[in-house]
Amino acid sequence: QVPLVESGGGLVQAGNSLRLSCAASGSSFSINAMGWYRQAPGKQRELVAFITNGGNINYANSVKGRFTISRDNGKNTAFLEMNSLKPEDTAVYYCNAEVTMDRTGIQYRYWGQGTQVTVSS
């Protein structure tokens, strides 16, 4: 198991910013990619952004130009800087990590517990 601990959610007004953090604890694995997904009430979970070990980044069209994903590889931590927030960004945001276990070479995918982001108009 690779626990993912998220932080940084909250309630903000439209146009403001929030920064989410996700830290993967432990040391017996290598992280291949980390990303953020979100799920609004009554909607399916959707990809927001992800970043690979090689630095490749992908964003959902709805957040391009407003959100920035980054990683601190030395600390197994990912960040999501969210600017110009809109009410439609309101959702529970989940961190995701794709890892390879050092001992077995098996790849797994882990999820954080989710953090609520609410944007008021």
JSON list of C-alpha atoms in Angstrom, two decimals:
[
{"chain": "A", "resi": 1, "resn": "GLN", "atom": "CA", "xyz": [0.00, 0.00, 0.00]},
{"chain": "A", "resi": 2, "resn": "VAL", "atom": "CA", "xyz": [1.08, 3.53, -0.77]},
{"chain": "A", "resi": 3, "resn": "PRO", "atom": "CA", "xyz": [-0.94, 6.03, 1.26]},
{"chain": "A", "resi": 4, "resn": "LEU", "atom": "CA", "xyz": [-1.64, 9.32, -0.49]},
{"chain": "A", "resi": 5, "resn": "VAL", "atom": "CA", "xyz": [-2.35, 12.29, 1.75]},
{"chain": "A", "resi": 6, "resn": "GLU", "atom": "CA", "xyz": [-4.07, 15.28, 0.20]},
{"chain": "A", "resi": 7, "resn": "SER", "atom": "CA", "xyz": [-4.42, 18.77, 1.53]},
{"chain": "A", "resi": 8, "resn": "GLY", "atom": "CA", "xyz": [-5.35, 22.26, 0.41]},
{"chain": "A", "resi": 9, "resn": "GLY", "atom": "CA", "xyz": [-9.04, 22.11, -0.44]},
{"chain": "A", "resi": 10, "resn": "GLY", "atom": "CA", "xyz": [-11.54, 24.64, 0.81]},
{"chain": "A", "resi": 11, "resn": "LEU", "atom": "CA", "xyz": [-14.14, 27.25, 0.00]},
{"chain": "A", "resi": 12, "resn": "VAL", "atom": "CA", "xyz": [-13.20, 30.21, -2.19]},
{"chain": "A", "resi": 13, "resn": "GLN", "atom": "CA", "xyz": [-14.94, 32.81, -4.27]},
{"chain": "A", "resi": 14, "resn": "ALA", "atom": "CA", "xyz": [-14.87, 32.67, -8.04]},
{"chain": "A", "resi": 15, "resn": "GLY", "atom": "CA", "xyz": [-11.71, 34.14, -9.49]},
{"chain": "A", "resi": 16, "resn": "ASN", "atom": "CA", "xyz": [-9.56, 33.18, -6.54]},
{"chain": "A", "resi": 17, "resn": "SER", "atom": "CA", "xyz": [-6.93, 30.46, -6.22]},
{"chain": "A", "resi": 18, "resn": "LEU", "atom": "CA", "xyz": [-6.23, 27.29, -4.30]},
{"chain": "A", "resi": 19, "resn": "ARG", "atom": "CA", "xyz": [-3.25, 24.96, -4.16]},
{"chain": "A", "resi": 20, "resn": "LEU", "atom": "CA", "xyz": [-3.69, 21.25, -3.58]},
{"chain": "A", "resi": 21, "resn": "SER", "atom": "CA", "xyz": [-0.91, 18.97, -2.37]},
{"chain": "A", "resi": 22, "resn": "CYS", "atom": "CA", "xyz": [-0.61, 15.19, -2.49]},
{"chain": "A", "resi": 23, "resn": "ALA", "atom": "CA", "xyz": [2.15, 13.32, -0.70]},
{"chain": "A", "resi": 24, "resn": "ALA", "atom": "CA", "xyz": [2.89, 9.63, -1.19]},
{"chain": "A", "resi": 25, "resn": "SER", "atom": "CA", "xyz": [4.37, 8.08, 1.93]},
{"chain": "A", "resi": 26, "resn": "GLY", "atom": "CA", "xyz": [6.82, 5.19, 2.09]},
{"chain": "A", "resi": 27, "resn": "SER", "atom": "CA", "xyz": [9.98, 4.35, 0.19]},
{"chain": "A", "resi": 28, "resn": "SER", "atom": "CA", "xyz": [9.68, 0.92, -1.38]},
{"chain": "A", "resi": 29, "resn": "PHE", "atom": "CA", "xyz": [8.31, 2.08, -4.69]},
{"chain": "A", "resi": 30, "resn": "SER", "atom": "CA", "xyz": [8.91, 4.35, -7.66]},
{"chain": "A", "resi": 31, "resn": "ILE", "atom": "CA", "xyz": [6.27, 6.74, -8.88]},
{"chain": "A", "resi": 32, "resn": "ASN", "atom": "CA", "xyz": [5.59, 6.61, -12.61]},
{"chain": "A", "resi": 33, "resn": "ALA", "atom": "CA", "xyz": [2.97, 9.33, -12.73]},
{"chain": "A", "resi": 34, "resn": "MET", "atom": "CA", "xyz": [0.80, 11.42, -10.45]},
{"chain": "A", "resi": 35, "resn": "GLY", "atom": "CA", "xyz": [-2.41, 13.16, -11.24]},
{"chain": "A", "resi": 36, "resn": "TRP", "atom": "CA", "xyz": [-5.58, 14.79, -10.05]},
{"chain": "A", "resi": 37, "resn": "TYR", "atom": "CA", "xyz": [-9.14, 13.76, -10.80]},
{"chain": "A", "resi": 38, "resn": "ARG", "atom": "CA", "xyz": [-12.36, 15.36, -9.66]},
{"chain": "A", "resi": 39, "resn": "GLN", "atom": "CA", "xyz": [-15.93, 14.30, -9.14]},
{"chain": "A", "resi": 40, "resn": "ALA", "atom": "CA", "xyz": [-18.84, 16.70, -8.89]},
{"chain": "A", "resi": 41, "resn": "PRO", "atom": "CA", "xyz": [-22.19, 15.62, -7.42]},
{"chain": "A", "resi": 42, "resn": "GLY", "atom": "CA", "xyz": [-24.11, 13.48, -9.88]},
{"chain": "A", "resi": 43, "resn": "LYS", "atom": "CA", "xyz": [-21.21, 13.35, -12.32]},
{"chain": "A", "resi": 44, "resn": "GLN", "atom": "CA", "xyz": [-18.53, 10.83, -13.18]},
{"chain": "A", "resi": 45, "resn": "ARG", "atom": "CA", "xyz": [-14.98, 11.20, -11.96]},
{"chain": "A", "resi": 46, "resn": "GLU", "atom": "CA", "xyz": [-12.90, 13.00, -14.57]},
{"chain": "A", "resi": 47, "resn": "LEU", "atom": "CA", "xyz": [-9.23, 13.62, -15.16]},
{"chain": "A", "resi": 48, "resn": "VAL", "atom": "CA", "xyz": [-8.03, 17.12, -14.30]},
{"chain": "A", "resi": 49, "resn": "ALA", "atom": "CA", "xyz": [-4.29, 16.82, -14.89]},
{"chain": "A", "resi": 50, "resn": "PHE", "atom": "CA", "xyz": [-1.43, 14.36, -14.66]},
{"chain": "A", "resi": 51, "resn": "ILE", "atom": "CA", "xyz": [2.34, 14.48, -14.85]},
{"chain": "A", "resi": 52, "resn": "THR", "atom": "CA", "xyz": [4.68, 11.60, -15.66]},
{"chain": "A", "resi": 53, "resn": "ASN", "atom": "CA", "xyz": [8.14, 10.85, -14.40]},
{"chain": "A", "resi": 54, "resn": "GLY", "atom": "CA", "xyz": [9.52, 12.19, -17.63]},
{"chain": "A", "resi": 55, "resn": "GLY", "atom": "CA", "xyz": [7.72, 15.47, -17.16]},
{"chain": "A", "resi": 56, "resn": "ASN", "atom": "CA", "xyz": [4.94, 14.91, -19.68]},
{"chain": "A", "resi": 57, "resn": "ILE", "atom": "CA", "xyz": [1.83, 16.80, -18.62]},
{"chain": "A", "resi": 58, "resn": "ASN", "atom": "CA", "xyz": [-1.77, 16.55, -19.70]},
{"chain": "A", "resi": 59, "resn": "TYR", "atom": "CA", "xyz": [-4.69, 18.78, -18.73]},
{"chain": "A", "resi": 60, "resn": "ALA", "atom": "CA", "xyz": [-8.41, 18.57, -19.19]},
{"chain": "A", "resi": 61, "resn": "ASN", "atom": "CA", "xyz": [-9.54, 21.18, -21.71]},
{"chain": "A", "resi": 62, "resn": "SER", "atom": "CA", "xyz": [-11.72, 22.81, -19.06]},
{"chain": "A", "resi": 63, "resn": "VAL", "atom": "CA", "xyz": [-8.71, 23.71, -16.88]},
{"chain": "A", "resi": 64, "resn": "LYS", "atom": "CA", "xyz": [-6.04, 24.51, -19.47]},
{"chain": "A", "resi": 65, "resn": "GLY", "atom": "CA", "xyz": [-4.49, 27.89, -18.83]},
{"chain": "A", "resi": 66, "resn": "ARG", "atom": "CA", "xyz": [-5.89, 28.06, -15.29]},
{"chain": "A", "resi": 67, "resn": "PHE", "atom": "CA", "xyz": [-4.47, 25.01, -13.50]},
{"chain": "A", "resi": 68, "resn": "THR", "atom": "CA", "xyz": [-0.84, 23.95, -13.20]},
{"chain": "A", "resi": 69, "resn": "ILE", "atom": "CA", "xyz": [0.36, 20.55, -12.04]},
{"chain": "A", "resi": 70, "resn": "SER", "atom": "CA", "xyz": [3.87, 20.04, -10.72]},
{"chain": "A", "resi": 71, "resn": "ARG", "atom": "CA", "xyz": [5.89, 17.46, -8.80]},
{"chain": "A", "resi": 72, "resn": "ASP", "atom": "CA", "xyz": [8.65, 17.35, -6.26]},
{"chain": "A", "resi": 73, "resn": "ASN", "atom": "CA", "xyz": [10.13, 13.99, -7.15]},
{"chain": "A", "resi": 74, "resn": "GLY", "atom": "CA", "xyz": [12.46, 13.96, -4.18]},
{"chain": "A", "resi": 75, "resn": "LYS", "atom": "CA", "xyz": [9.51, 14.18, -1.82]},
{"chain": "A", "resi": 76, "resn": "ASN", "atom": "CA", "xyz": [7.03, 12.08, -3.84]},
{"chain": "A", "resi": 77, "resn": "THR", "atom": "CA", "xyz": [4.68, 15.01, -3.79]},
{"chain": "A", "resi": 78, "resn": "ALA", "atom": "CA", "xyz": [2.43, 16.52, -6.44]},
{"chain": "A", "resi": 79, "resn": "PHE", "atom": "CA", "xyz": [0.80, 19.91, -6.48]},
{"chain": "A", "resi": 80, "resn": "LEU", "atom": "CA", "xyz": [-2.14, 21.39, -8.32]},
{"chain": "A", "resi": 81, "resn": "GLU", "atom": "CA", "xyz": [-2.18, 25.16, -8.53]},
{"chain": "A", "resi": 82, "resn": "MET", "atom": "CA", "xyz": [-5.71, 26.28, -9.39]},
{"chain": "A", "resi": 83, "resn": "ASN", "atom": "CA", "xyz": [-6.19, 29.86, -10.52]},
{"chain": "A", "resi": 84, "resn": "SER", "atom": "CA", "xyz": [-9.20, 31.78, -11.79]},
{"chain": "A", "resi": 85, "resn": "LEU", "atom": "CA", "xyz": [-11.49, 29.27, -10.16]},
{"chain": "A", "resi": 86, "resn": "LYS", "atom": "CA", "xyz": [-15.05, 28.96, -11.40]},
{"chain": "A", "resi": 87, "resn": "PRO", "atom": "CA", "xyz": [-18.16, 27.59, -9.70]},
{"chain": "A", "resi": 88, "resn": "GLU", "atom": "CA", "xyz": [-18.06, 24.67, -12.14]},
{"chain": "A", "resi": 89, "resn": "ASP", "atom": "CA", "xyz": [-14.72, 23.65, -10.64]},
{"chain": "A", "resi": 90, "resn": "THR", "atom": "CA", "xyz": [-16.58, 22.67, -7.47]},
{"chain": "A", "resi": 91, "resn": "ALA", "atom": "CA", "xyz": [-15.94, 18.99, -6.81]},
{"chain": "A", "resi": 92, "resn": "VAL", "atom": "CA", "xyz": [-14.11, 16.51, -4.65]},
{"chain": "A", "resi": 93, "resn": "TYR", "atom": "CA", "xyz": [-10.55, 16.35, -5.95]},
{"chain": "A", "resi": 94, "resn": "TYR", "atom": "CA", "xyz": [-8.71, 13.03, -5.77]},
{"chain": "A", "resi": 95, "resn": "CYS", "atom": "CA", "xyz": [-5.00, 12.47, -6.06]},
{"chain": "A", "resi": 96, "resn": "ASN", "atom": "CA", "xyz": [-3.86, 9.46, -8.05]},
{"chain": "A", "resi": 97, "resn": "ALA", "atom": "CA", "xyz": [-0.45, 7.81, -8.24]},
{"chain": "A", "resi": 98, "resn": "GLU", "atom": "CA", "xyz": [0.78, 5.07, -10.55]},
{"chain": "A", "resi": 99, "resn": "VAL", "atom": "CA", "xyz": [3.65, 3.28, -8.85]},
{"chain": "A", "resi": 100, "resn": "THR", "atom": "CA", "xyz": [6.00, 0.36, -9.40]},
{"chain": "A", "resi": 101, "resn": "MET", "atom": "CA", "xyz": [6.88, -1.63, -6.30]},
{"chain": "A", "resi": 102, "resn": "ASP", "atom": "CA", "xyz": [10.65, -2.03, -5.94]},
{"chain": "A", "resi": 103, "resn": "ARG", "atom": "CA", "xyz": [10.62, -5.64, -4.76]},
{"chain": "A", "resi": 104, "resn": "THR", "atom": "CA", "xyz": [8.19, -7.16, -7.25]},
{"chain": "A", "resi": 105, "resn": "GLY", "atom": "CA", "xyz": [8.13, -4.76, -10.18]},
{"chain": "A", "resi": 106, "resn": "ILE", "atom": "CA", "xyz": [4.34, -4.87, -10.09]},
{"chain": "A", "resi": 107, "resn": "GLN", "atom": "CA", "xyz": [2.54, -1.67, -10.94]},
{"chain": "A", "resi": 108, "resn": "TYR", "atom": "CA", "xyz": [-0.35, -0.37, -8.88]},
{"chain": "A", "resi": 109, "resn": "ARG", "atom": "CA", "xyz": [-2.63, 2.61, -8.89]},
{"chain": "A", "resi": 110, "resn": "TYR", "atom": "CA", "xyz": [-3.54, 4.34, -5.66]},
{"chain": "A", "resi": 111, "resn": "TRP", "atom": "CA", "xyz": [-6.06, 7.02, -4.74]},
{"chain": "A", "resi": 112, "resn": "GLY", "atom": "CA", "xyz": [-6.13, 9.67, -2.08]},
{"chain": "A", "resi": 113, "resn": "GLN", "atom": "CA", "xyz": [-9.10, 10.18, 0.21]},
{"chain": "A", "resi": 114, "resn": "GLY", "atom": "CA", "xyz": [-10.29, 13.25, -1.67]},
{"chain": "A", "resi": 115, "resn": "THR", "atom": "CA", "xyz": [-10.44, 16.90, -0.73]},
{"chain": "A", "resi": 116, "resn": "GLN", "atom": "CA", "xyz": [-13.43, 19.17, -1.25]},
{"chain": "A", "resi": 117, "resn": "VAL", "atom": "CA", "xyz": [-13.07, 22.27, -3.41]},
{"chain": "A", "resi": 118, "resn": "THR", "atom": "CA", "xyz": [-16.04, 24.62, -3.40]},
{"chain": "A", "resi": 119, "resn": "VAL", "atom": "CA", "xyz": [-16.13, 27.75, -5.53]},
{"chain": "A", "resi": 120, "resn": "SER", "atom": "CA", "xyz": [-18.88, 30.24, -4.80]},
{"chain": "A", "resi": 121, "resn": "SER", "atom": "CA", "xyz": [-20.15, 32.71, -7.38]}
]
